[in-house]
Amino acid sequence: MGLVTVTATPRPELPEPVRHAAGPGPDGLHDLDDPAGPGAHSDPDDLDEDGDDAVRRSAGTGESSRASRHWWDRNADEYQDEHGAFLGDDRFTWCPEGLDEADARLLGDVAGRTVLELGAGAAQCSRWLAGRGARTVALDISYRQLQHSLRIDLSRGTAPVPVVQADAAVLPFADASFDLACSAYGAVPFSADTAALMREVHRVLRPGGRWVFSVTHPIRWAFPDEPGVEGLTAVSPYFDRTPYVEQDEQGRATYVEHHRTLGDRVRELVAAGFRLLDLVEPEWPDAHEQEWGGWSPLRGRLIPGTAIFVAERG
């Protein structure tokens, strides 16, 4: 594949990404996947910036997947423009608190290991892993996000990270294809059936393989998604699992996030055959002053914003 020159302004049409099940496992594509990146929303009965209604209502697997795919295709450019500097081109950060895998080493030694990243976005984490000797596959719902992955590779003059557009709950890989699986704020919060997602990850991992993923800390669902003092008063029941949905005038979901309690997550992992090794709740660093949506120094120093689950396949 030849190099394509990409200029910053005006934004060009991005090159086509690699759309195959590269790396371990058979060729094959599924139509959907779950997006990457922090972005919990928890203010029901409001309007989002596009004028859509923000409500709490049920949303099934198909509706959630369709909404995620279309939302991230529409917003990938803005997301990368706004957060690209924080995410870097080849940085593996688990959360807005800035905990990096380079320091946390939650995946262990990745050199020579096959790694599947779910909800990879522009594959920044996969690119960092590949730089440490891992063989990576980055999977995401959003075709536009995967185009940004290839844009980054082309701008760096490096071989493209193998990418797959697929549903994280229906993985197009053979059993026991990977040594490790990871997701930094991708896939899990946007899937309506995370029990199925956990079973799929278990299926494609080899025995003893680690599955590490970060999500919005479940306690945050009780609070408004605001960085200031208004985000410090609980307004919703922690135990209410009703999804957060943004919908258009016809009632069609345009964005969906699903809530599970800490206990729900542990039970899903155990039921899928995983052993929970650790639950990391990153503290807000003293010198960290950058806000990201509802994440801020004010809130971060009082209540946890991220939960990272470290599990091992039995």
XYZ file of C-alpha atoms in Angstrom:
314
model
C 0.000 0.000 0.000
C 1.452 3.380 -0.978
C 1.616 6.375 1.294
C -1.046 9.055 1.085
C -0.246 12.663 1.972
C -2.768 14.011 4.467
C -3.040 17.737 5.191
C -4.676 19.221 8.252
C -6.891 21.897 6.640
C -9.280 21.417 5.009
C -9.912 17.906 6.295
C -9.342 15.486 3.381
C -11.118 12.308 2.580
C -9.296 9.720 4.650
C -7.797 6.590 3.083
C -9.652 3.332 3.244
C -8.693 1.173 6.241
C -7.766 -2.473 6.142
C -11.121 -4.260 6.526
C -10.348 -7.873 7.296
C -9.912 -10.142 10.245
C -6.137 -9.784 10.226
C -3.927 -11.743 12.537
C -5.090 -14.903 14.304
C -8.319 -16.552 13.321
C -10.281 -16.913 10.077
C -11.158 -14.184 7.628
C -14.561 -12.672 8.206
C -16.416 -9.477 9.029
C -19.408 -8.563 11.067
C -21.256 -5.349 10.520
C -21.083 -3.806 13.971
C -18.855 -3.058 16.918
C -18.607 -0.925 19.993
C -16.805 2.401 20.150
C -13.742 3.467 22.064
C -13.058 6.349 24.371
C -14.463 7.823 27.563
C -17.899 9.385 27.337
C -20.399 8.460 30.019
C -23.655 10.396 29.886
C -26.026 10.301 32.825
C -28.364 13.284 32.644
C -31.827 11.999 31.637
C -34.717 14.161 30.471
C -32.490 16.694 28.727
C -31.377 17.636 25.227
C -27.970 16.824 23.795
C -25.988 19.262 21.654
C -27.642 17.941 18.472
C -31.115 18.589 19.865
C -31.877 14.921 20.477
C -33.892 13.919 23.524
C -31.821 12.426 26.349
C -33.863 9.817 28.220
C -33.549 6.649 30.255
C -35.300 3.764 28.508
C -34.674 0.202 27.383
C -32.505 -0.393 24.309
C -31.779 -3.835 22.899
C -28.713 -5.278 21.225
C -29.532 -4.279 17.649
C -30.674 -0.762 18.498
C -27.634 -0.141 20.701
C -25.180 -1.401 18.075
C -26.745 0.611 15.266
C -26.739 3.770 17.358
C -23.105 3.281 18.352
C -21.936 2.662 14.806
C -23.689 5.696 13.359
C -22.831 8.013 16.265
C -19.126 7.243 16.105
C -19.022 7.474 12.321
C -20.579 10.939 12.585
C -18.401 12.106 15.464
C -15.054 10.397 14.856
C -13.487 13.493 13.278
C -14.505 15.775 16.132
C -13.468 13.202 18.721
C -9.993 12.808 17.260
C -9.597 16.569 16.877
C -10.596 17.198 20.496
C -8.889 14.267 22.226
C -6.144 13.228 19.826
C -3.447 15.183 21.652
C -4.301 13.510 24.974
C -4.558 10.037 23.429
C -1.432 10.448 21.308
C -0.700 8.326 18.254
C 0.778 5.388 20.159
C -0.111 5.919 23.805
C -1.941 3.333 25.913
C -3.847 5.243 28.562
C -6.582 3.482 30.478
C -8.620 6.502 31.525
C -9.032 10.291 31.771
C -7.101 10.099 35.043
C -4.071 9.410 32.847
C -3.075 5.959 34.119
C -0.879 4.522 31.353
C -0.164 0.868 30.691
C 3.539 1.771 30.574
C 3.308 2.364 34.330
C 0.440 0.075 35.379
C 1.522 -3.022 33.387
C -1.900 -4.596 33.891
C -1.416 -6.756 30.783
C 2.008 -7.944 31.859
C 4.786 -8.615 29.341
C 3.284 -8.205 25.866
C 6.352 -8.964 23.734
C 5.553 -11.804 21.331
C 1.941 -12.017 22.510
C -1.144 -11.776 20.302
C -3.447 -9.033 21.579
C -7.023 -8.141 20.643
C -8.150 -4.583 21.412
C -11.924 -4.065 21.560
C -13.419 -0.664 20.800
C -10.036 0.487 19.556
C -11.025 3.765 17.901
C -7.913 4.976 16.048
C -5.918 2.073 17.537
C -3.628 4.198 19.705
C -3.382 1.440 22.311
C -2.745 -1.270 19.716
C -0.039 0.866 18.138
C 1.686 1.250 21.526
C 1.474 -2.503 22.123
C 2.913 -3.259 18.691
C 5.834 -0.987 19.530
C 6.550 -3.271 22.507
C 6.659 -6.401 20.376
C 3.003 -7.512 20.512
C 1.055 -8.782 17.500
C -2.111 -6.699 17.642
C -5.564 -6.618 16.077
C -7.696 -3.504 16.661
C -11.480 -3.966 16.465
C -14.130 -1.231 16.415
C -17.669 -0.542 15.244
C -16.834 2.705 13.518
C -15.488 2.644 9.978
C -14.551 6.315 10.330
C -12.540 5.650 13.474
C -10.652 2.905 11.669
C -9.934 5.332 8.844
C -8.268 7.568 11.428
C -6.134 4.606 12.480
C -4.808 4.249 8.963
C -4.352 8.023 8.676
C -2.070 7.932 11.716
C -0.082 5.008 10.320
C 0.334 6.742 6.968
C 1.442 9.993 8.591
C 4.061 8.064 10.562
C 5.183 6.017 7.593
C 4.643 2.761 9.459
C 2.855 -0.454 8.558
C -0.892 -0.181 9.244
C -2.209 -1.711 12.439
C -4.464 -4.645 11.404
C -8.042 -3.504 12.009
C -11.445 -5.189 11.988
C -14.926 -3.665 11.874
C -16.942 -6.098 13.958
C -19.317 -6.521 16.877
C -17.463 -7.103 20.140
C -20.239 -9.469 21.226
C -19.880 -11.619 18.055
C -16.149 -11.818 17.429
C -15.015 -13.074 13.981
C -12.095 -15.111 15.311
C -11.450 -18.769 16.010
C -11.408 -20.151 19.526
C -8.191 -19.562 21.480
C -6.799 -17.083 18.936
C -5.311 -14.523 21.342
C -3.062 -14.375 24.380
C -4.475 -11.090 25.697
C -7.529 -8.877 25.228
C -7.981 -5.270 26.300
C -10.325 -2.327 26.013
C -9.831 1.234 27.246
C -13.332 2.685 27.550
C -14.391 0.837 24.419
C -17.019 -1.782 23.627
C -18.212 -2.696 27.121
C -20.263 0.415 28.059
C -22.003 0.434 24.686
C -23.009 -3.225 24.488
C -26.523 -4.213 25.517
C -25.454 -7.804 26.239
C -22.130 -7.611 28.035
C -22.602 -11.127 29.402
C -22.366 -12.330 25.783
C -19.405 -10.033 25.188
C -17.557 -11.575 28.148
C -18.269 -15.077 26.828
C -16.928 -14.114 23.395
C -13.729 -12.685 24.849
C -13.310 -15.854 26.919
C -13.811 -17.953 23.779
C -11.126 -16.235 21.690
C -8.555 -16.152 24.522
C -6.158 -18.980 25.203
C -6.198 -20.558 28.687
C -4.511 -18.231 31.154
C -5.025 -15.219 28.879
C -5.756 -11.869 30.479
C -8.789 -9.690 29.768
C -8.359 -6.124 31.022
C -10.930 -3.384 30.396
C -11.720 0.065 31.764
C -15.160 1.650 32.045
C -16.768 4.602 33.726
C -16.892 3.762 37.412
C -20.448 2.541 38.038
C -20.934 4.951 40.964
C -20.759 7.836 38.475
C -24.148 6.812 37.090
C -25.752 8.157 40.251
C -24.391 11.650 39.544
C -24.913 14.178 36.737
C -22.180 13.990 34.101
C -20.851 17.453 34.930
C -17.293 18.461 35.906
C -18.330 21.151 38.402
C -20.090 21.172 41.768
C -23.365 20.188 40.080
C -21.752 16.823 39.414
C -21.269 16.092 43.111
C -24.900 15.482 44.114
C -26.413 12.043 43.514
C -29.652 12.306 41.531
C -30.206 8.760 40.177
C -30.350 5.352 41.881
C -27.063 3.474 41.531
C -29.079 0.270 41.087
C -31.130 1.568 38.133
C -29.771 -0.329 35.106
C -31.983 1.522 32.613
C -29.802 2.591 29.654
C -29.043 6.206 28.860
C -30.410 6.935 25.371
C -30.269 9.927 23.081
C -33.019 9.717 20.465
C -34.218 11.751 17.497
C -37.701 13.143 16.926
C -38.897 9.768 15.653
C -37.737 8.061 18.840
C -34.807 6.308 17.134
C -31.764 5.904 19.338
C -28.765 7.938 18.188
C -26.540 7.132 21.179
C -26.818 4.459 23.887
C -24.820 3.623 26.999
C -25.567 0.794 29.412
C -25.055 0.742 33.168
C -23.987 -2.212 35.294
C -23.053 -2.188 38.963
C -19.677 -3.398 40.193
C -21.344 -6.613 41.317
C -22.923 -7.092 37.877
C -19.519 -6.852 36.213
C -17.939 -9.353 38.590
C -20.793 -11.834 38.100
C -20.581 -11.504 34.295
C -16.857 -12.233 34.365
C -17.190 -15.214 36.682
C -20.135 -16.637 34.731
C -18.100 -16.414 31.521
C -15.278 -18.429 33.081
C -12.894 -15.664 34.167
C -11.106 -15.242 37.476
C -10.991 -11.657 38.729
C -7.401 -10.745 39.584
C -7.783 -7.063 40.408
C -10.145 -4.116 40.366
C -8.230 -0.877 39.908
C -9.817 2.480 40.784
C -7.279 5.102 39.642
C -6.904 8.110 41.912
C -6.789 11.568 40.394
C -3.140 12.716 40.179
C -2.309 15.878 42.092
C -0.710 17.586 39.090
C -3.398 16.558 36.589
C -5.644 19.521 35.746
C -7.138 18.463 32.402
C -10.900 18.017 32.208
C -12.547 15.448 29.935
C -16.329 15.664 29.793
C -17.519 14.967 33.341
C -14.011 14.117 34.547
C -12.322 16.939 36.424
C -9.868 17.525 39.284
C -12.780 18.579 41.505
C -14.762 15.370 41.049
C -11.781 13.092 40.594
C -10.381 13.912 44.017
C -13.704 13.082 45.708
C -15.264 10.130 43.850
C -13.777 7.504 41.526
C -14.260 8.046 37.807
C -12.859 4.825 36.359
C -12.963 1.115 37.148
C -10.417 -1.217 35.525
C -11.143 -4.940 35.687
C -8.218 -7.349 35.416
C -9.339 -10.919 34.764
C -7.769 -14.206 33.682
C -9.289 -16.924 31.523
C -9.690 -20.225 33.293
